[in-house]
Every structure is written in structure tokens, then in C-alpha cells.
GROMACS .gro file of C-alpha atoms in nm:
model
  494
    1MET     CA    1   0.220  -4.397  -4.637
    2ASN     CA    2   0.236  -4.018  -4.649
    3GLN     CA    3   0.219  -3.788  -4.344
    4GLN     CA    4  -0.151  -3.712  -4.385
    5GLN     CA    5  -0.241  -4.081  -4.392
    6ALA     CA    6  -0.010  -4.151  -4.101
    7PHE     CA    7  -0.170  -3.880  -3.889
    8ALA     CA    8  -0.522  -4.003  -3.967
    9ARG     CA    9  -0.425  -4.348  -3.842
   10LEU     CA   10  -0.247  -4.202  -3.538
   11GLU     CA   11  -0.561  -4.012  -3.442
   12GLU     CA   12  -0.765  -4.330  -3.487
   13LEU     CA   13  -0.537  -4.522  -3.251
   14ASP     CA   14  -0.539  -4.235  -3.004
   15ARG     CA   15  -0.919  -4.233  -2.992
   16HIS     CA   16  -0.912  -4.609  -2.939
   17LEU     CA   17  -0.679  -4.558  -2.641
   18VAL     CA   18  -0.908  -4.291  -2.494
   19MET     CA   19  -1.203  -4.528  -2.526
   20LEU     CA   20  -1.012  -4.792  -2.328
   21GLU     CA   21  -0.925  -4.527  -2.070
   22HIS     CA   22  -1.291  -4.432  -2.032
   23ILE     CA   23  -1.393  -4.796  -1.992
   24GLY     CA   24  -1.133  -4.831  -1.718
   25ALA     CA   25  -1.266  -4.515  -1.552
   26ALA     CA   26  -1.616  -4.664  -1.548
   27LEU     CA   27  -1.488  -4.980  -1.379
   28GLN     CA   28  -1.290  -4.775  -1.126
   29TRP     CA   29  -1.593  -4.557  -1.051
   30ASP     CA   30  -1.794  -4.871  -0.987
   31GLN     CA   31  -1.523  -4.998  -0.753
   32GLU     CA   32  -1.512  -4.670  -0.561
   33MET     CA   33  -1.888  -4.648  -0.524
   34VAL     CA   34  -2.053  -4.991  -0.501
   35LEU     CA   35  -1.814  -5.285  -0.547
   36ARG     CA   36  -1.817  -5.551  -0.274
   37ASP     CA   37  -1.501  -5.688  -0.118
   38LYS     CA   38  -1.537  -6.032  -0.274
   39ALA     CA   39  -1.547  -5.880  -0.623
   40VAL     CA   40  -1.216  -5.696  -0.594
   41GLN     CA   41  -1.002  -5.986  -0.716
   42GLU     CA   42  -1.186  -6.021  -1.046
   43ARG     CA   43  -1.210  -5.643  -1.088
   44SER     CA   44  -0.834  -5.616  -1.053
   45ILE     CA   45  -0.793  -5.872  -1.332
   46GLN     CA   46  -1.037  -5.681  -1.553
   47LEU     CA   47  -0.851  -5.354  -1.501
   48GLY     CA   48  -0.516  -5.523  -1.551
   49TRP     CA   49  -0.632  -5.669  -1.883
   50LEU     CA   50  -0.749  -5.326  -1.999
   51ALA     CA   51  -0.415  -5.171  -1.903
   52GLU     CA   52  -0.234  -5.441  -2.100
   53GLN     CA   53  -0.446  -5.378  -2.409
   54SER     CA   54  -0.382  -5.005  -2.388
   55HIS     CA   55  -0.010  -5.059  -2.339
   56ALA     CA   56   0.005  -5.285  -2.644
   57VAL     CA   57  -0.147  -5.016  -2.867
   58ALA     CA   58   0.041  -4.718  -2.719
   59SER     CA   59   0.381  -4.889  -2.744
   60GLY     CA   60   0.316  -5.121  -3.038
   61ASP     CA   61   0.510  -5.154  -3.361
   62GLU     CA   62   0.238  -4.980  -3.562
   63MET     CA   63   0.255  -4.676  -3.334
   64GLY     CA   64   0.630  -4.671  -3.382
   65ARG     CA   65   0.603  -4.686  -3.761
   66LEU     CA   66   0.352  -4.400  -3.765
   67LEU     CA   67   0.573  -4.184  -3.546
   68ASP     CA   68   0.869  -4.255  -3.774
   69VAL     CA   69   0.671  -4.101  -4.059
   70LEU     CA   70   0.534  -3.808  -3.862
   71ASP     CA   71   0.727  -3.494  -3.768
   72GLU     CA   72   0.541  -3.242  -3.550
   73ARG     CA   73   0.776  -2.965  -3.661
   74THR     CA   74   0.631  -2.978  -4.013
   75CYS     CA   75   0.264  -2.983  -3.907
   76GLU     CA   76   0.045  -2.682  -3.978
   77SER     CA   77  -0.208  -2.718  -3.695
   78ASP     CA   78  -0.161  -2.702  -3.318
   79PHE     CA   79  -0.384  -3.008  -3.287
   80GLU     CA   80  -0.161  -3.224  -3.506
   81ARG     CA   81   0.160  -3.105  -3.340
   82ALA     CA   82   0.026  -3.165  -2.991
   83LEU     CA   83  -0.120  -3.509  -3.062
   84ILE     CA   84   0.205  -3.629  -3.218
   85ARG     CA   85   0.401  -3.488  -2.921
   86VAL     CA   86   0.176  -3.663  -2.669
   87ARG     CA   87   0.172  -3.995  -2.851
   88ARG     CA   88   0.550  -3.988  -2.908
   89ARG     CA   89   0.612  -3.918  -2.540
   90GLU     CA   90   0.381  -4.199  -2.434
   91TYR     CA   91   0.532  -4.436  -2.690
   92GLU     CA   92   0.883  -4.373  -2.566
   93ARG     CA   93   0.783  -4.413  -2.202
   94LYS     CA   94   0.573  -4.725  -2.250
   95ARG     CA   95   0.829  -4.898  -2.471
   96ARG     CA   96   1.055  -4.902  -2.168
   97MET     CA   97   0.796  -5.079  -1.953
   98PRO     CA   98   0.722  -5.450  -1.993
   99LYS     CA   99   0.353  -5.530  -2.029
  100ASP     CA  100   0.364  -5.763  -1.729
  101LEU     CA  101   0.471  -5.474  -1.508
  102VAL     CA  102   0.192  -5.253  -1.644
  103ARG     CA  103  -0.063  -5.518  -1.567
  104ALA     CA  104   0.085  -5.595  -1.225
  105ILE     CA  105   0.067  -5.228  -1.117
  106THR     CA  106  -0.296  -5.197  -1.230
  107GLU     CA  107  -0.403  -5.518  -1.058
  108GLN     CA  108  -0.219  -5.425  -0.740
  109ALA     CA  109  -0.383  -5.081  -0.741
  110ALA     CA  110  -0.728  -5.240  -0.729
  111LYS     CA  111  -0.626  -5.467  -0.440
  112ALA     CA  112  -0.442  -5.194  -0.251
  113HIS     CA  113  -0.736  -4.957  -0.280
  114GLN     CA  114  -0.958  -5.207  -0.104
  115SER     CA  115  -0.706  -5.271   0.174
  116TRP     CA  116  -0.660  -4.894   0.214
  117VAL     CA  117  -1.037  -4.853   0.261
  118SER     CA  118  -1.037  -5.132   0.521
  119ALA     CA  119  -0.733  -4.991   0.702
  120ARG     CA  120  -0.885  -4.644   0.707
  121LYS     CA  121  -1.212  -4.773   0.854
  122ALA     CA  122  -1.028  -4.973   1.118
  123ASP     CA  123  -0.764  -4.705   1.177
  124ASP     CA  124  -0.501  -4.978   1.138
  125PHE     CA  125  -0.207  -4.912   0.905
  126ALA     CA  126  -0.102  -5.277   0.928
  127LEU     CA  127  -0.402  -5.376   0.715
  128PHE     CA  128  -0.261  -5.164   0.431
  129SER     CA  129   0.116  -5.190   0.478
  130LYS     CA  130   0.164  -5.520   0.293
  131ASP     CA  131  -0.019  -5.404  -0.020
  132LEU     CA  132   0.156  -5.067  -0.003
  133SER     CA  133   0.496  -5.239   0.019
  134VAL     CA  134   0.415  -5.439  -0.293
  135MET     CA  135   0.307  -5.121  -0.470
  136VAL     CA  136   0.622  -4.932  -0.371
  137ASP     CA  137   0.837  -5.212  -0.511
  138LEU     CA  138   0.639  -5.209  -0.836
  139VAL     CA  139   0.665  -4.831  -0.863
  140LYS     CA  140   1.041  -4.848  -0.807
  141GLU     CA  141   1.064  -5.098  -1.091
  142LYS     CA  142   0.854  -4.870  -1.309
  143ALA     CA  143   1.074  -4.570  -1.225
  144SER     CA  144   1.386  -4.770  -1.309
  145CYS     CA  145   1.241  -4.854  -1.650
  146LEU     CA  146   1.152  -4.491  -1.718
  147SER     CA  147   1.450  -4.311  -1.567
  148ASP     CA  148   1.662  -4.305  -1.885
  149GLY     CA  149   1.949  -4.110  -1.736
  150GLN     CA  150   1.738  -3.886  -1.512
  151ALA     CA  151   1.900  -3.777  -1.188
  152THR     CA  152   1.666  -3.970  -0.955
  153LEU     CA  153   1.399  -4.238  -0.978
  154TYR     CA  154   1.153  -3.977  -0.855
  155ASP     CA  155   1.222  -3.761  -1.161
  156ALA     CA  156   1.078  -4.032  -1.385
  157LEU     CA  157   0.755  -4.042  -1.184
  158LEU     CA  158   0.718  -3.666  -1.143
  159SER     CA  159   0.755  -3.604  -1.516
  160GLU     CA  160   0.463  -3.840  -1.580
  161PHE     CA  161   0.232  -3.591  -1.410
  162GLU     CA  162   0.414  -3.264  -1.483
  163GLU     CA  163   0.590  -3.280  -1.817
  164GLY     CA  164   0.913  -3.083  -1.834
  165MET     CA  165   0.974  -3.053  -1.458
  166ASN     CA  166   1.222  -3.241  -1.242
  167THR     CA  167   1.263  -3.298  -0.869
  168GLN     CA  168   1.536  -3.039  -0.829
  169GLU     CA  169   1.329  -2.762  -0.988
  170VAL     CA  170   1.017  -2.845  -0.788
  171THR     CA  171   1.222  -2.862  -0.468
  172SER     CA  172   1.364  -2.519  -0.544
  173LEU     CA  173   1.017  -2.373  -0.603
  174PHE     CA  174   0.883  -2.525  -0.282
  175ASP     CA  175   1.185  -2.423  -0.074
  176SER     CA  176   1.146  -2.063  -0.188
  177ILE     CA  177   0.805  -2.038  -0.020
  178LYS     CA  178   0.823  -2.294   0.261
  179GLY     CA  179   0.964  -2.043   0.510
  180PRO     CA  180   0.720  -1.760   0.429
  181LEU     CA  181   0.425  -2.003   0.440
  182SER     CA  182   0.532  -2.142   0.777
  183ASP     CA  183   0.569  -1.790   0.915
  184MET     CA  184   0.228  -1.684   0.787
  185VAL     CA  185   0.061  -1.995   0.931
  186GLN     CA  186   0.230  -1.922   1.264
  187THR     CA  187   0.094  -1.566   1.254
  188TYR     CA  188  -0.261  -1.624   1.133
  189ALA     CA  189  -0.335  -1.956   1.305
  190ASP     CA  190  -0.326  -1.765   1.633
  191LYS     CA  191  -0.605  -1.529   1.528
  192ASP     CA  192  -0.917  -1.564   1.742
  193VAL     CA  193  -1.181  -1.655   1.483
  194ASP     CA  194  -1.512  -1.803   1.594
  195ASP     CA  195  -1.622  -2.056   1.332
  196SER     CA  196  -1.834  -2.269   1.567
  197PHE     CA  197  -2.148  -2.200   1.363
  198LEU     CA  198  -1.991  -2.383   1.068
  199HIS     CA  199  -1.970  -2.700   1.280
  200GLN     CA  200  -2.340  -2.728   1.352
  201ALA     CA  201  -2.566  -2.980   1.179
  202TYR     CA  202  -2.650  -2.874   0.824
  203ALA     CA  203  -2.904  -3.077   0.628
  204ILE     CA  204  -2.734  -3.259   0.344
  205GLU     CA  205  -3.020  -3.180   0.107
  206GLY     CA  206  -2.963  -2.808   0.165
  207GLN     CA  207  -2.588  -2.843   0.118
  208GLN     CA  208  -2.641  -3.025  -0.210
  209ALA     CA  209  -2.888  -2.766  -0.337
  210PHE     CA  210  -2.654  -2.477  -0.256
  211ALA     CA  211  -2.343  -2.643  -0.403
  212ASN     CA  212  -2.530  -2.745  -0.719
  213GLN     CA  213  -2.650  -2.388  -0.772
  214VAL     CA  214  -2.295  -2.254  -0.746
  215LEU     CA  215  -2.165  -2.531  -0.973
  216THR     CA  216  -2.431  -2.441  -1.229
  217ASP     CA  217  -2.329  -2.074  -1.216
  218MET     CA  218  -1.967  -2.181  -1.262
  219GLY     CA  219  -2.066  -2.356  -1.584
  220PHE     CA  220  -2.094  -2.718  -1.468
  221ASP     CA  221  -2.338  -2.876  -1.713
  222PHE     CA  222  -2.555  -3.128  -1.528
  223THR     CA  223  -2.671  -3.271  -1.862
  224ARG     CA  224  -2.308  -3.378  -1.915
  225GLY     CA  225  -2.208  -3.457  -1.559
  226SER     CA  226  -2.324  -3.559  -1.213
  227SER     CA  227  -2.237  -3.531  -0.845
  228ALA     CA  228  -2.228  -3.809  -0.587
  229VAL     CA  229  -2.082  -3.897  -0.245
  230SER     CA  230  -1.764  -4.099  -0.184
  231VAL     CA  231  -1.508  -4.173   0.087
  232HIS     CA  232  -1.250  -3.948  -0.082
  233PRO     CA  233  -1.370  -3.671  -0.319
  234PHE     CA  234  -1.261  -3.717  -0.681
  235THR     CA  235  -1.343  -3.638  -1.044
  236THR     CA  236  -1.349  -3.888  -1.328
  237THR     CA  237  -1.427  -3.874  -1.699
  238ILE     CA  238  -1.628  -4.175  -1.812
  239ALA     CA  239  -1.697  -4.018  -2.154
  240SER     CA  240  -1.687  -3.676  -2.316
  241ASP     CA  241  -2.041  -3.615  -2.192
  242ASP     CA  242  -2.021  -3.814  -1.869
  243ILE     CA  243  -1.799  -3.631  -1.622
  244ARG     CA  244  -1.859  -3.718  -1.259
  245ILE     CA  245  -1.758  -3.551  -0.935
  246THR     CA  246  -1.798  -3.656  -0.573
  247THR     CA  247  -1.789  -3.492  -0.232
  248ARG     CA  248  -1.842  -3.613   0.125
  249TYR     CA  249  -2.046  -3.493   0.421
  250THR     CA  250  -1.855  -3.656   0.707
  251ASP     CA  251  -1.613  -3.368   0.771
  252PRO     CA  252  -1.664  -3.141   1.073
  253SER     CA  253  -1.737  -2.813   0.893
  254VAL     CA  254  -2.013  -2.745   0.639
  255MET     CA  255  -1.750  -2.557   0.437
  256ASP     CA  256  -1.541  -2.873   0.399
  257SER     CA  257  -1.800  -3.047   0.184
  258PHE     CA  258  -1.876  -2.726  -0.006
  259SER     CA  259  -1.507  -2.670  -0.080
  260SER     CA  260  -1.475  -3.030  -0.199
  261SER     CA  261  -1.767  -2.981  -0.438
  262ILE     CA  262  -1.620  -2.661  -0.581
  263HIS     CA  263  -1.272  -2.811  -0.603
  264GLU     CA  264  -1.393  -3.112  -0.800
  265GLY     CA  265  -1.618  -2.883  -1.004
  266GLY     CA  266  -1.307  -2.697  -1.117
  267HIS     CA  267  -1.161  -3.023  -1.247
  268ALA     CA  268  -1.487  -3.103  -1.424
  269LEU     CA  269  -1.505  -2.764  -1.596
  270TYR     CA  270  -1.161  -2.829  -1.745
  271GLU     CA  271  -1.272  -3.168  -1.879
  272MET     CA  272  -1.602  -3.032  -2.011
  273GLY     CA  273  -1.435  -2.737  -2.182
  274ALA     CA  274  -1.169  -2.942  -2.358
  275SER     CA  275  -1.428  -3.199  -2.470
  276ASN     CA  276  -1.637  -2.935  -2.645
  277THR     CA  277  -1.379  -2.870  -2.918
  278ILE     CA  278  -1.190  -3.052  -3.192
  279LEU     CA  279  -1.001  -3.220  -2.907
  280ARG     CA  280  -1.311  -3.421  -2.808
  281GLY     CA  281  -1.243  -3.792  -2.769
  282THR     CA  282  -0.864  -3.758  -2.798
  283SER     CA  283  -0.579  -3.759  -2.547
  284LEU     CA  284  -0.572  -3.379  -2.572
  285ALA     CA  285  -0.924  -3.343  -2.426
  286GLY     CA  286  -0.805  -3.296  -2.071
  287GLY     CA  287  -0.571  -3.079  -1.870
  288ALA     CA  288  -0.235  -2.955  -1.995
  289SER     CA  289  -0.082  -3.125  -1.690
  290HIS     CA  290  -0.190  -3.239  -1.347
  291GLY     CA  291  -0.050  -2.920  -1.198
  292MET     CA  292  -0.252  -2.709  -1.440
  293HIS     CA  293  -0.560  -2.920  -1.365
  294GLU     CA  294  -0.509  -2.861  -0.994
  295SER     CA  295  -0.460  -2.490  -1.058
  296GLN     CA  296  -0.818  -2.468  -1.176
  297SER     CA  297  -0.969  -2.664  -0.890
  298ARG     CA  298  -0.762  -2.470  -0.636
  299LEU     CA  299  -0.846  -2.137  -0.805
  300TRP     CA  300  -1.220  -2.201  -0.784
  301GLU     CA  301  -1.205  -2.350  -0.436
  302ASN     CA  302  -0.994  -2.080  -0.272
  303MET     CA  303  -0.941  -1.766  -0.478
  304VAL     CA  304  -1.303  -1.747  -0.588
  305SER     CA  305  -1.527  -1.927  -0.338
  306LYS     CA  306  -1.350  -1.810  -0.023
  307SER     CA  307  -1.337  -1.445  -0.124
  308PRO     CA  308  -1.547  -1.170   0.039
  309GLU     CA  309  -1.685  -1.073  -0.302
  310PHE     CA  310  -1.810  -1.426  -0.368
  311TRP     CA  311  -1.998  -1.436  -0.039
  312GLU     CA  312  -2.142  -1.089  -0.089
  313ARG     CA  313  -2.329  -1.255  -0.373
  314TYR     CA  314  -2.403  -1.598  -0.225
  315TYR     CA  315  -2.433  -1.550   0.151
  316PRO     CA  316  -2.797  -1.431   0.136
  317GLN     CA  317  -2.886  -1.752  -0.047
  318PHE     CA  318  -2.689  -1.959   0.206
  319GLN     CA  319  -2.869  -1.782   0.492
  320LYS     CA  320  -3.205  -1.853   0.333
  321ILE     CA  321  -3.129  -2.227   0.316
  322PHE     CA  322  -2.978  -2.238   0.668
  323PRO     CA  323  -3.150  -1.962   0.871
  324SER     CA  324  -3.101  -2.111   1.218
  325GLN     CA  325  -2.731  -2.192   1.172
  326THR     CA  326  -2.649  -1.843   1.042
  327ALA     CA  327  -2.874  -1.646   1.278
  328GLY     CA  328  -2.681  -1.345   1.407
  329VAL     CA  329  -2.380  -1.418   1.184
  330GLY     CA  330  -2.295  -1.120   0.968
  331LEU     CA  331  -2.112  -1.135   0.636
  332ASP     CA  332  -1.775  -1.023   0.774
  333ARG     CA  333  -1.780  -1.282   1.050
  334PHE     CA  334  -1.883  -1.551   0.804
  335VAL     CA  335  -1.602  -1.469   0.559
  336ARG     CA  336  -1.342  -1.465   0.837
  337ALA     CA  337  -1.466  -1.805   0.954
  338VAL     CA  338  -1.451  -1.949   0.602
  339ASN     CA  339  -1.089  -1.833   0.578
  340LYS     CA  340  -0.979  -1.933   0.926
  341VAL     CA  341  -0.617  -2.050   0.931
  342GLY     CA  342  -0.562  -2.359   1.140
  343ARG     CA  343  -0.346  -2.663   1.187
  344THR     CA  344  -0.565  -2.950   1.075
  345CYS     CA  345  -0.435  -3.301   1.017
  346ILE     CA  346  -0.650  -3.349   0.707
  347ARG     CA  347  -0.510  -3.220   0.378
  348VAL     CA  348  -0.841  -3.181   0.194
  349ASN     CA  349  -0.981  -2.976   0.485
  350ALA     CA  350  -0.676  -2.751   0.518
  351ASP     CA  351  -0.706  -2.376   0.467
  352GLU     CA  352  -0.536  -2.238   0.158
  353MET     CA  353  -0.244  -2.097   0.357
  354SER     CA  354  -0.137  -2.419   0.529
  355TYR     CA  355  -0.241  -2.655   0.248
  356SER     CA  356   0.094  -2.655   0.066
  357LEU     CA  357   0.272  -2.761   0.385
  358HIS     CA  358   0.071  -3.084   0.369
  359ILE     CA  359   0.205  -3.136   0.017
  360PHE     CA  360   0.565  -3.066   0.119
  361LEU     CA  361   0.528  -3.343   0.380
  362ARG     CA  362   0.416  -3.599   0.121
  363PHE     CA  363   0.671  -3.482  -0.135
  364GLY     CA  364   0.957  -3.556   0.103
  365LEU     CA  365   0.820  -3.893   0.216
  366GLU     CA  366   0.765  -4.010  -0.141
  367GLN     CA  367   1.122  -3.933  -0.234
  368ALA     CA  368   1.251  -4.119   0.074
  369LEU     CA  369   1.040  -4.426  -0.009
  370LEU     CA  370   1.166  -4.432  -0.368
  371ALA     CA  371   1.527  -4.376  -0.265
  372GLY     CA  372   1.508  -4.659  -0.013
  373SER     CA  373   1.598  -4.443   0.287
  374LEU     CA  374   1.250  -4.502   0.432
  375CYS     CA  375   1.067  -4.835   0.445
  376VAL     CA  376   0.690  -4.874   0.447
  377ALA     CA  377   0.687  -5.017   0.800
  378ASP     CA  378   0.839  -4.692   0.932
  379LEU     CA  379   0.613  -4.465   0.728
  380PRO     CA  380   0.357  -4.384   1.005
  381GLN     CA  381   0.632  -4.276   1.244
  382ALA     CA  382   0.810  -4.072   0.976
  383TRP     CA  383   0.480  -3.909   0.883
  384ASN     CA  384   0.403  -3.811   1.242
  385GLU     CA  385   0.752  -3.675   1.308
  386GLU     CA  386   0.758  -3.458   0.995
  387PHE     CA  387   0.400  -3.344   1.051
  388SER     CA  388   0.491  -3.241   1.403
  389ARG     CA  389   0.787  -3.043   1.272
  390LEU     CA  390   0.565  -2.857   1.024
  391PHE     CA  391   0.253  -2.807   1.237
  392GLY     CA  392   0.360  -2.842   1.598
  393PHE     CA  393   0.159  -3.151   1.693
  394LYS     CA  394   0.114  -3.514   1.588
  395PRO     CA  395  -0.201  -3.671   1.437
  396ALA     CA  396  -0.397  -3.859   1.700
  397THR     CA  397  -0.462  -4.156   1.468
  398ASP     CA  398  -0.331  -4.306   1.145
  399ARG     CA  399  -0.669  -4.229   0.988
  400GLU     CA  400  -0.589  -3.862   1.043
  401GLY     CA  401  -0.232  -3.915   0.932
  402VAL     CA  402  -0.073  -4.161   0.696
  403LEU     CA  403  -0.402  -4.328   0.595
  404GLN     CA  404  -0.595  -4.017   0.491
  405ASP     CA  405  -0.505  -4.014   0.118
  406VAL     CA  406  -0.592  -4.269  -0.149
  407HIS     CA  407  -0.310  -4.183  -0.392
  408TRP     CA  408  -0.040  -4.425  -0.278
  409SER     CA  409  -0.276  -4.721  -0.301
  410SER     CA  410  -0.304  -4.660  -0.677
  411GLY     CA  411   0.071  -4.612  -0.721
  412ASP     CA  412   0.044  -4.240  -0.800
  413PHE     CA  413   0.384  -4.144  -0.663
  414GLY     CA  414   0.486  -3.809  -0.810
  415TYR     CA  415   0.127  -3.682  -0.814
  416PHE     CA  416   0.120  -3.495  -0.481
  417PRO     CA  417   0.360  -3.213  -0.584
  418THR     CA  418   0.114  -3.112  -0.857
  419TYR     CA  419  -0.131  -2.990  -0.591
  420ALA     CA  420   0.118  -2.731  -0.469
  421LEU     CA  421   0.226  -2.654  -0.825
  422GLY     CA  422  -0.142  -2.596  -0.892
  423ASN     CA  423  -0.143  -2.330  -0.621
  424LEU     CA  424   0.147  -2.157  -0.796
  425TYR     CA  425  -0.005  -2.177  -1.145
  426GLY     CA  426  -0.343  -2.071  -1.011
  427ALA     CA  427  -0.209  -1.767  -0.825
  428GLN     CA  428  -0.032  -1.643  -1.135
  429ILE     CA  429  -0.340  -1.688  -1.355
  430TRP     CA  430  -0.557  -1.528  -1.087
  431ALA     CA  431  -0.326  -1.224  -1.064
  432HIS     CA  432  -0.345  -1.187  -1.442
  433MET     CA  433  -0.725  -1.210  -1.440
  434GLN     CA  434  -0.760  -0.945  -1.173
  435ASN     CA  435  -0.479  -0.705  -1.265
  436GLN     CA  436  -0.497  -0.722  -1.643
  437LEU     CA  437  -0.862  -0.809  -1.706
  438GLY     CA  438  -1.035  -0.665  -1.401
  439LEU     CA  439  -1.229  -0.983  -1.325
  440GLN     CA  440  -1.360  -1.000  -0.968
  441PRO     CA  441  -1.441  -1.308  -0.754
  442GLY     CA  442  -1.814  -1.242  -0.750
  443ASP     CA  443  -1.836  -1.254  -1.128
  444VAL     CA  444  -1.853  -1.632  -1.141
  445GLU     CA  445  -1.992  -1.641  -1.494
  446GLY     CA  446  -1.728  -1.400  -1.625
  447ILE     CA  447  -1.447  -1.600  -1.465
  448SER     CA  448  -1.584  -1.921  -1.612
  449SER     CA  449  -1.617  -1.771  -1.958
  450TYR     CA  450  -1.260  -1.642  -1.958
  451LEU     CA  451  -1.106  -1.962  -1.823
  452ARG     CA  452  -1.304  -2.173  -2.070
  453GLU     CA  453  -1.160  -1.976  -2.360
  454ALA     CA  454  -0.808  -1.921  -2.224
  455VAL     CA  455  -0.744  -2.256  -2.054
  456TYR     CA  456  -1.010  -2.525  -2.076
  457GLU     CA  457  -1.071  -2.533  -2.450
  458LYS     CA  458  -0.695  -2.548  -2.509
  459GLY     CA  459  -0.681  -2.886  -2.333
  460ALA     CA  460  -0.336  -3.042  -2.363
  461LEU     CA  461  -0.226  -2.851  -2.672
  462LYS     CA  462   0.061  -2.725  -2.456
  463THR     CA  463   0.231  -2.845  -2.138
  464GLY     CA  464   0.128  -2.700  -1.804
  465ARG     CA  465   0.421  -2.462  -1.789
  466GLU     CA  466   0.363  -2.350  -2.150
  467THR     CA  467  -0.009  -2.298  -2.083
  468ALA     CA  468   0.061  -2.075  -1.783
  469LEU     CA  469   0.311  -1.875  -1.986
  470ALA     CA  470   0.066  -1.836  -2.275
  471VAL     CA  471  -0.209  -1.713  -2.040
  472THR     CA  472  -0.006  -1.481  -1.820
  473GLY     CA  473   0.294  -1.391  -2.036
  474LYS     CA  474   0.524  -1.467  -1.742
  475ALA     CA  475   0.738  -1.760  -1.629
  476LEU     CA  476   0.630  -1.948  -1.316
  477ASP     CA  477   0.712  -1.745  -1.004
  478ALA     CA  478   0.631  -1.904  -0.667
  479THR     CA  479   0.637  -1.570  -0.484
  480VAL     CA  480   0.319  -1.459  -0.665
  481PHE     CA  481   0.135  -1.714  -0.451
  482THR     CA  482   0.277  -1.595  -0.119
  483SER     CA  483   0.215  -1.231  -0.218
  484TYR     CA  484  -0.148  -1.318  -0.292
  485LEU     CA  485  -0.185  -1.480   0.051
  486GLU     CA  486  -0.020  -1.189   0.231
  487ASN     CA  487  -0.250  -0.939   0.061
  488LYS     CA  488  -0.568  -1.140   0.114
  489PHE     CA  489  -0.514  -1.234   0.478
  490SER     CA  490  -0.386  -0.894   0.586
  491ARG     CA  491  -0.709  -0.748   0.443
  492LEU     CA  492  -0.921  -1.005   0.626
  493PHE     CA  493  -0.743  -1.019   0.960
  494GLY     CA  494  -0.511  -0.719   0.980
   0.00000   0.00000   0.00000
């Protein structure tokens, strides 16, 4: 078999794996949205079987033989080089994991998700702690299989979501801005900003209409995607032309649901853009990394849709839909309210200045759980103590604290840091767009067009770090993010 034949077969297997992934996404969407409690057991078996089939192909002998023939260094196209790199990395990782463990993690994720939902509704961590303990043990076993000489078990999990980064480097990046962020939150959280009008009753139909109009202007194609409501907002790709986002309308401020819609819309634009190229239907038709994916959702949510220029364009439309709620509220007051810095318990509702502190909290707790210095039974107390140290008060309930996020139920340890990395990537790309290209926040279509060409259509041809470097011409610098915040909030609040 020559290299051309080997690559053709590799691509065929890769597309087969993506199809299995999309089938799994459809089953998980169904579980999130409509599945009844009694059906969870069989659904977990279905998902576990799919994971086992995927693992068998990705780590199978045929994949190994193809990769022995192929050498990405001799390939002429970026597509070939990237697909071989991705499949080789997955092959080497999955060969270290027994199929029984792969299936066990997937089945446990389905069960743990359901117990997390129940615990969250009842505000009772005990309903979730047993399933979480099982998941933590399984994730530790997975990390041990994947560590391969890495400094910590956490390194093996982090690199799954952010290729090429380790715990020490991420810790260094976060530590370099933790102090400045804490100081800024201390300064701006004390500003007297009246946002009471955002906490009135806003008709859901009007919220949906407004968000959908902005999403359309951003480039979200409703012939290829849809929006729905869920307990925890998320984005999933069921197929290249079936990309779904969700939001929720149970949060206290009308801007919370709007921000969730725009955040998830940013994820969807990435998926739609990558799926409109030669990458369509392959493992490359997605984000360069989870951090780069988050950079786009965070960029749209905060740097664009919370800017004064954005609301200069959209506030008249918002006022027209909600005349009574915005009566007597001028543009300046509205923008200051949208950007109010506070100390909320809920990560997804946090302002862009304090948001990363929520991630630093989870980053530390995850490492402690994996290292064995923290047990699941003590997690609520550890959460509350660290939260109090960062924000100055403790969550009133576990629902507002340790039970607010879905990620641990699915075993996604190592994922949370990518949210804060996304802030760093996004700030650097945003600075490039404004300083070098002159793009402004109100030019939603222009921003979308540039990002589609520079980021989205490139998919996973490069890693997240490499993509940021290719776009901006500069290595990742965490201080760009804090400089952006200082400039923006000093303009808004003095």
C-alpha cells in the first residue's frame, strides 16, 4: 500500500469515526432534552457501546498499519498533514486505554448526568456524590493510562482538551493575571450601577426574537442549526448541517439568557464555518482546541455584545421589543448595567472581569481531586472555602455552588481551564482585529466575515496555540487580556 492509498483509507476511517460521534451527540441531545429517568440505564448502555465501537476503530490494528505507512512531514497539503497528526495522536492515546474503561466512563457519564440533574433540583449534593466518586476514580484510571511520563495525572487530562499545554504552563499564565483580576474586581464591583431594569419580567418570545436576529447577523444559519432551551446552555453538532445551541430563561437578568445565546452562537459559528470546507465530515471540522473554541464564544459574548458600539446599533431594536422595561433608560445607563461587575455565585452569569476567577476555583479543585488531596465528600466545603477567599462570601446553597456545572458528571476534568484560556486567546485576537484591521464591535457582519476566513474555516488544521499565533503573529500573552479589561472598564466607569 502506497502513501496515497493509505491516506484515502485513513480519511475513510476518520469519517466513520465522526459519524459515530454525531450519532452519540444525537443520543446525548435526546438525553439532555427529553429522556425520562427510567430510560437512563439503557441509554448509558447505548452510549457505552458506541464509545467502544469508536475506540476499536481509532486504536485498531488497521489504524496502526496506516499510520506506519503515513508520514505527515512528506505530505503536500495542510489537510493531509493535520488529519494524520490528529489520528496519530488519538491512536497513541487510545491504545493506552482498555476498551472496558472507555465504555465504563461513557456509561457512568450518562448515569452521573441524571443524578446531577436530580441533585441540582433538590439542592442536595449527596444525591450526586456517589456517582461523582465513581467518575473521579474512573478518570484517575484514565489519566494513569494516558500519563506516559507526564509530570502529573492532570497533565494527561488537560492535554486532551488543549494540545501542547501542561498544568505548569497554564498555572503560570493564570497566576500572572490572578492578582490584577482580583484587584480590578475589588475596584469595579463597588461601583454604584443600577441594573434593576434588567431584572424585570421580559417576555420569552421577545427575548428569542431579539437573540435570533443578532445570531442571524452574526452569521448563524438557521437552515443548518437551531436554538432550544435546556437546564445548562450548550452547543452540539449532530451533523455538518445540524448544529444546535441552547439557552435558558430562568436566570435573574434578561442579559443572562441573551449572553448564553450569543456565547453558544459563537461555538456554532466555528462548527458551521469549518464544516463548509474540505474539512466537512472529518475530525478537522471543528475547533483547533477547546480553548480556541471558547475564545470565539467569549469574544462574541463579551468583547462584541457587551460593547457600547454594539448597543448603539441594537439598543433601539431592544427598546422597541421591550418599551416598558427600558422606559427612561438611556444608552449609557444600559451599557453600564450590561457591564456591571459583581460577585455572583454562578459562573455562566458572571461578568467578564470576574469570570476567570470562577475558572481558577475549578482548576484548583480538579487538580486536588486527581491528586487525592481532596475527596468528593469534602468537595462542597472546599468549594465554599475557596469561593469565599476569591469573592468574599460563600454560596447560600450547593445549587449555587458545587452543583452548578454539568462538566464533572461527564468526566470532563481538564476542560474548565480552557474557558479562561479562551479569554486569553480571544483578547489577543480581538486586539489584532481592532488595532491591525480596524474592525469595530458594531460591525457584526464584518467581524463574522473575518473570523470565518481567519479562524473558523481553518478548523483543526493547527492546534489552538498555533492558530492564535497564525492569526495574530504573536505568542500567547495573558496580560493582553487584563490590559483590554483595564481599558474597557476605565472608559465605562472611570
